[in-house]
Amino acid sequence: AQTVTQSQPEMSVQEAETVTLSCTYDTSESDYYLFWYKQPPSRQMILVIRQEAYKQQNATENRFSVNFQKAAKSFSLKISDSQLGDAAMYFCAYRSRPGGGADGLTFGKGTHLIIQP
Amino acid sequence: NAGVTQTPKFRVLKTGQSMTLLCAQDMNHEYMYWYRQDPGMGLRLIHYSVGEGTTAKGEVPDGYNVSRLKKQNFLLGLESAAPSQTSVYFCASRSPGIYNQPQHFGDGTRLSIL
């Protein structure tokens, strides 16, 4: 079974600064997907960014980018120009590629991101 | 476009009572999932379905049953609620395909068992 570890229970950053959230995972599979989800106080699960393990290029979505290190099984999220609206819980998640629907997400425990004005 | 809708949003039960949580999606997705989220934890998979009439167990299935009689609906049942089932429950769905289709989540149901 796969496991996902987020070693930072809480992070704090000044508005407009850059912050990096860490995620490591353990798997014996060679092909899989990785995700970062944001959960604000409203409780919604919002997809921030996704990465396919077979792609060497790191995914980017506007101010959000990842540093995917497959050999190290590391998948960190960088948020540039932090905004007050970025304050939330952030979850790293893993999904097997073969799927066929039998591919529920495995989540880390989350990192609480605080944005200081 | 409503996406994934969960009913109810909040519920309080007494130990031993039964109830059903409803998840409805209007995106014609084949795959549907039920997760639970406990304090300080990420979401954990309870059950999932790969199509109408099919269900399967996830990581934490004990104490729950599910049904998928219609493609757009996925029901999660608690036959005899226990305090350990106090949690926030999320439903999700996604489309199959060769590309990396993400799961779309509902807004969650907060369930308290007294």
Short mmCIF file of N, CA and C in Angstrom, two decimals, chain A residues 4-101:
data_model
loop_
_atom_site.label_atom_id
_atom_site.label_comp_id
_atom_site.label_asym_id
_atom_site.label_seq_id
_atom_site.Cartn_x
_atom_site.Cartn_y
_atom_site.Cartn_z
N VAL A 4 1.55 8.50 2.10
CA VAL A 4 1.91 9.88 1.78
C VAL A 4 2.19 10.60 3.08
N THR A 5 3.32 11.28 3.15
CA THR A 5 3.74 11.94 4.38
C THR A 5 3.94 13.44 4.14
N GLN A 6 3.26 14.22 4.95
CA GLN A 6 3.48 15.67 4.95
C GLN A 6 4.06 16.00 6.32
N SER A 7 5.30 16.39 6.35
CA SER A 7 6.03 16.51 7.62
C SER A 7 5.83 17.87 8.30
N GLN A 8 5.14 18.78 7.64
CA GLN A 8 4.93 20.12 8.20
C GLN A 8 3.46 20.28 8.59
N PRO A 9 3.11 20.13 9.86
CA PRO A 9 1.71 20.31 10.24
C PRO A 9 1.21 21.73 9.98
N GLU A 10 2.12 22.70 10.11
CA GLU A 10 1.73 24.09 9.94
C GLU A 10 2.89 24.90 9.36
N MET A 11 2.54 25.81 8.46
CA MET A 11 3.54 26.72 7.89
C MET A 11 2.95 28.13 7.90
N SER A 12 3.83 29.11 8.07
CA SER A 12 3.41 30.50 8.07
C SER A 12 4.29 31.29 7.11
N VAL A 13 3.68 32.20 6.36
CA VAL A 13 4.43 32.99 5.38
C VAL A 13 3.84 34.39 5.32
N GLN A 14 4.68 35.35 5.05
CA GLN A 14 4.21 36.72 4.87
C GLN A 14 3.55 36.86 3.50
N GLU A 15 2.53 37.65 3.46
CA GLU A 15 1.86 37.96 2.20
C GLU A 15 2.89 38.43 1.18
N ALA A 16 2.75 37.96 -0.05
CA ALA A 16 3.61 38.29 -1.18
C ALA A 16 4.93 37.50 -1.20
N GLU A 17 5.21 36.74 -0.15
CA GLU A 17 6.41 35.92 -0.13
C GLU A 17 6.13 34.55 -0.75
N THR A 18 7.18 33.76 -0.84
CA THR A 18 7.09 32.41 -1.41
C THR A 18 7.20 31.37 -0.31
N VAL A 19 6.42 30.32 -0.42
CA VAL A 19 6.44 29.25 0.57
C VAL A 19 6.45 27.91 -0.16
N THR A 20 7.12 26.94 0.45
CA THR A 20 7.18 25.59 -0.12
C THR A 20 6.66 24.58 0.89
N LEU A 21 5.69 23.78 0.46
CA LEU A 21 5.12 22.73 1.29
C LEU A 21 5.69 21.39 0.84
N SER A 22 6.08 20.57 1.79
CA SER A 22 6.76 19.31 1.49
C SER A 22 5.80 18.13 1.47
N CYS A 23 6.13 17.16 0.64
CA CYS A 23 5.37 15.92 0.57
C CYS A 23 6.30 14.82 0.10
N THR A 24 6.31 13.71 0.80
CA THR A 24 7.02 12.53 0.33
C THR A 24 6.04 11.37 0.30
N TYR A 25 6.34 10.38 -0.49
CA TYR A 25 5.43 9.25 -0.63
C TYR A 25 6.23 7.97 -0.77
N ASP A 26 5.57 6.90 -0.50
CA ASP A 26 6.22 5.60 -0.60
C ASP A 26 5.38 4.72 -1.51
N THR A 27 6.00 4.18 -2.53
CA THR A 27 5.28 3.31 -3.47
C THR A 27 6.26 2.39 -4.17
N SER A 28 5.76 1.26 -4.60
CA SER A 28 6.57 0.34 -5.40
C SER A 28 6.19 0.45 -6.88
N GLU A 29 5.23 1.30 -7.19
CA GLU A 29 4.78 1.47 -8.57
C GLU A 29 5.68 2.44 -9.31
N SER A 30 5.72 2.29 -10.61
CA SER A 30 6.56 3.17 -11.42
C SER A 30 5.74 4.26 -12.12
N ASP A 31 4.44 4.04 -12.19
CA ASP A 31 3.59 5.01 -12.88
C ASP A 31 2.40 5.36 -11.98
N TYR A 32 2.20 6.64 -11.80
CA TYR A 32 1.16 7.09 -10.87
C TYR A 32 0.93 8.57 -11.07
N TYR A 33 -0.04 9.10 -10.32
CA TYR A 33 -0.35 10.53 -10.38
C TYR A 33 -0.20 11.12 -8.98
N LEU A 34 0.16 12.38 -8.94
CA LEU A 34 0.26 13.10 -7.68
C LEU A 34 -0.54 14.39 -7.77
N PHE A 35 -1.12 14.78 -6.65
CA PHE A 35 -2.00 15.95 -6.62
C PHE A 35 -1.73 16.78 -5.36
N TRP A 36 -2.02 18.05 -5.49
CA TRP A 36 -2.16 18.91 -4.31
C TRP A 36 -3.58 19.46 -4.31
N TYR A 37 -4.26 19.27 -3.15
CA TYR A 37 -5.59 19.81 -2.95
C TYR A 37 -5.55 20.86 -1.86
N LYS A 38 -6.37 21.87 -2.02
CA LYS A 38 -6.53 22.94 -1.04
C LYS A 38 -7.89 22.78 -0.37
N GLN A 39 -7.92 22.91 0.97
CA GLN A 39 -9.18 22.85 1.68
C GLN A 39 -9.31 24.08 2.58
N PRO A 40 -10.03 25.09 2.12
CA PRO A 40 -10.25 26.28 2.96
C PRO A 40 -11.24 25.97 4.07
N PRO A 41 -11.49 26.93 4.96
CA PRO A 41 -12.45 26.69 6.05
C PRO A 41 -13.84 26.27 5.57
N SER A 42 -14.17 26.60 4.35
CA SER A 42 -15.47 26.20 3.79
C SER A 42 -15.57 24.68 3.60
N ARG A 43 -14.45 23.98 3.74
CA ARG A 43 -14.41 22.53 3.69
C ARG A 43 -14.35 21.96 2.27
N GLN A 44 -14.47 22.79 1.26
CA GLN A 44 -14.37 22.30 -0.11
C GLN A 44 -12.99 21.71 -0.36
N MET A 45 -12.92 20.71 -1.21
CA MET A 45 -11.65 20.15 -1.66
C MET A 45 -11.42 20.70 -3.06
N ILE A 46 -10.40 21.52 -3.20
CA ILE A 46 -10.14 22.22 -4.46
C ILE A 46 -8.81 21.73 -5.04
N LEU A 47 -8.85 21.24 -6.25
CA LEU A 47 -7.62 20.78 -6.90
C LEU A 47 -6.74 21.98 -7.23
N VAL A 48 -5.48 21.92 -6.77
CA VAL A 48 -4.54 23.01 -7.03
C VAL A 48 -3.67 22.68 -8.24
N ILE A 49 -3.11 21.48 -8.24
CA ILE A 49 -2.17 21.13 -9.29
C ILE A 49 -2.00 19.61 -9.32
N ARG A 50 -1.63 19.08 -10.48
CA ARG A 50 -1.44 17.63 -10.62
C ARG A 50 -0.21 17.35 -11.47
N GLN A 51 0.34 16.15 -11.24
CA GLN A 51 1.57 15.75 -11.91
C GLN A 51 1.49 14.28 -12.28
N GLU A 52 1.84 13.97 -13.50
CA GLU A 52 1.95 12.57 -13.92
C GLU A 52 3.39 12.11 -13.70
N ALA A 53 3.56 10.95 -13.11
CA ALA A 53 4.90 10.49 -12.76
C ALA A 53 5.78 10.27 -13.99
N TYR A 54 5.17 9.96 -15.14
CA TYR A 54 5.98 9.70 -16.33
C TYR A 54 6.48 10.98 -16.99
N LYS A 55 5.98 12.11 -16.53
CA LYS A 55 6.44 13.39 -17.09
C LYS A 55 7.59 13.95 -16.26
N GLN A 56 8.67 14.28 -16.91
CA GLN A 56 9.81 14.84 -16.18
C GLN A 56 9.62 16.32 -15.88
N GLN A 57 8.84 16.98 -16.72
CA GLN A 57 8.63 18.41 -16.52
C GLN A 57 7.71 18.65 -15.33
N ASN A 58 8.12 19.58 -14.47
CA ASN A 58 7.31 19.93 -13.31
C ASN A 58 6.07 20.72 -13.73
N ALA A 59 4.94 20.38 -13.12
CA ALA A 59 3.70 21.08 -13.43
C ALA A 59 3.69 22.49 -12.83
N THR A 60 3.04 23.40 -13.52
CA THR A 60 2.84 24.76 -13.02
C THR A 60 1.42 25.20 -13.33
N GLU A 61 0.85 25.96 -12.40
CA GLU A 61 -0.47 26.55 -12.58
C GLU A 61 -0.41 27.95 -11.96
N ASN A 62 -0.15 28.93 -12.81
CA ASN A 62 -0.07 30.33 -12.36
C ASN A 62 0.96 30.45 -11.22
N ARG A 63 0.55 30.81 -10.02
CA ARG A 63 1.49 31.02 -8.92
C ARG A 63 1.91 29.73 -8.24
N PHE A 64 1.34 28.62 -8.65
CA PHE A 64 1.61 27.33 -8.02
C PHE A 64 2.50 26.48 -8.93
N SER A 65 3.51 25.89 -8.35
CA SER A 65 4.37 24.99 -9.10
C SER A 65 4.83 23.86 -8.19
N VAL A 66 5.27 22.77 -8.79
CA VAL A 66 5.74 21.65 -8.00
C VAL A 66 7.19 21.36 -8.34
N ASN A 67 7.85 20.72 -7.38
CA ASN A 67 9.18 20.17 -7.60
C ASN A 67 9.05 18.66 -7.41
N PHE A 68 8.97 17.96 -8.52
CA PHE A 68 8.77 16.52 -8.49
C PHE A 68 10.11 15.82 -8.66
N GLN A 69 10.49 15.08 -7.64
CA GLN A 69 11.74 14.32 -7.65
C GLN A 69 11.38 12.84 -7.54
N LYS A 70 11.27 12.17 -8.68
CA LYS A 70 10.76 10.81 -8.67
C LYS A 70 11.66 9.85 -7.91
N ALA A 71 12.95 9.95 -8.10
CA ALA A 71 13.87 9.03 -7.43
C ALA A 71 13.80 9.19 -5.92
N ALA A 72 13.65 10.42 -5.47
CA ALA A 72 13.56 10.71 -4.05
C ALA A 72 12.15 10.55 -3.51
N LYS A 73 11.18 10.31 -4.39
CA LYS A 73 9.77 10.20 -4.04
C LYS A 73 9.33 11.43 -3.25
N SER A 74 9.59 12.56 -3.86
CA SER A 74 9.29 13.84 -3.24
C SER A 74 8.46 14.68 -4.19
N PHE A 75 7.50 15.40 -3.64
CA PHE A 75 6.55 16.18 -4.46
C PHE A 75 6.17 17.44 -3.68
N SER A 76 6.97 18.47 -3.76
CA SER A 76 6.72 19.68 -2.99
C SER A 76 5.95 20.71 -3.81
N LEU A 77 5.21 21.53 -3.11
CA LEU A 77 4.39 22.58 -3.72
C LEU A 77 4.97 23.94 -3.37
N LYS A 78 5.23 24.75 -4.38
CA LYS A 78 5.70 26.11 -4.17
C LYS A 78 4.61 27.08 -4.53
N ILE A 79 4.33 27.98 -3.60
CA ILE A 79 3.35 29.03 -3.83
C ILE A 79 4.10 30.35 -3.87
N SER A 80 4.05 31.01 -4.98
CA SER A 80 4.73 32.30 -5.15
C SER A 80 3.74 33.43 -4.91
N ASP A 81 4.30 34.58 -4.47
CA ASP A 81 3.44 35.75 -4.26
C ASP A 81 2.21 35.38 -3.44
N SER A 82 2.42 34.84 -2.26
CA SER A 82 1.33 34.35 -1.43
C SER A 82 0.26 35.42 -1.20
N GLN A 83 -0.97 34.99 -1.25
CA GLN A 83 -2.10 35.89 -1.04
C GLN A 83 -2.93 35.40 0.13
N LEU A 84 -3.69 36.32 0.73
CA LEU A 84 -4.50 35.97 1.90
C LEU A 84 -5.45 34.82 1.57
N GLY A 85 -5.92 34.77 0.35
CA GLY A 85 -6.84 33.71 -0.06
C GLY A 85 -6.19 32.34 -0.17
N ASP A 86 -4.87 32.29 -0.06
CA ASP A 86 -4.18 31.00 -0.10
C ASP A 86 -4.22 30.28 1.25
N ALA A 87 -4.63 30.98 2.28
CA ALA A 87 -4.69 30.37 3.61
C ALA A 87 -5.68 29.22 3.60
N ALA A 88 -5.20 28.04 4.00
CA ALA A 88 -6.03 26.83 3.94
C ALA A 88 -5.21 25.64 4.42
N MET A 89 -5.88 24.48 4.49
CA MET A 89 -5.16 23.21 4.63
C MET A 89 -4.80 22.74 3.23
N TYR A 90 -3.60 22.24 3.09
CA TYR A 90 -3.15 21.70 1.81
C TYR A 90 -2.83 20.22 1.97
N PHE A 91 -3.41 19.43 1.08
CA PHE A 91 -3.22 17.99 1.13
C PHE A 91 -2.52 17.51 -0.12
N CYS A 92 -1.52 16.68 0.09
CA CYS A 92 -0.85 15.99 -0.99
C CYS A 92 -1.54 14.63 -1.16
N ALA A 93 -1.73 14.20 -2.38
CA ALA A 93 -2.45 12.94 -2.61
C ALA A 93 -1.80 12.16 -3.75
N TYR A 94 -1.94 10.84 -3.65
CA TYR A 94 -1.34 9.89 -4.60
C TYR A 94 -2.45 9.07 -5.22
N ARG A 95 -2.28 8.74 -6.50
CA ARG A 95 -3.24 7.83 -7.15
C ARG A 95 -2.49 6.92 -8.09
N SER A 96 -2.80 5.64 -8.03
CA SER A 96 -2.20 4.68 -8.96
C SER A 96 -2.66 4.98 -10.37
N ARG A 97 -1.82 4.70 -11.34
CA ARG A 97 -2.20 4.99 -12.72
C ARG A 97 -3.11 3.95 -13.34
N PRO A 98 -2.84 2.65 -13.13
CA PRO A 98 -3.68 1.66 -13.83
C PRO A 98 -5.16 1.90 -13.63
N GLY A 99 -5.51 2.31 -12.39
CA GLY A 99 -6.87 2.79 -12.17
C GLY A 99 -7.98 1.86 -12.56
N GLY A 100 -8.71 2.22 -13.58
CA GLY A 100 -9.93 1.49 -13.92
C GLY A 100 -11.01 1.79 -12.91
N GLY A 101 -10.79 2.88 -12.16
CA GLY A 101 -11.77 3.24 -11.14
C GLY A 101 -11.38 2.75 -9.77
#
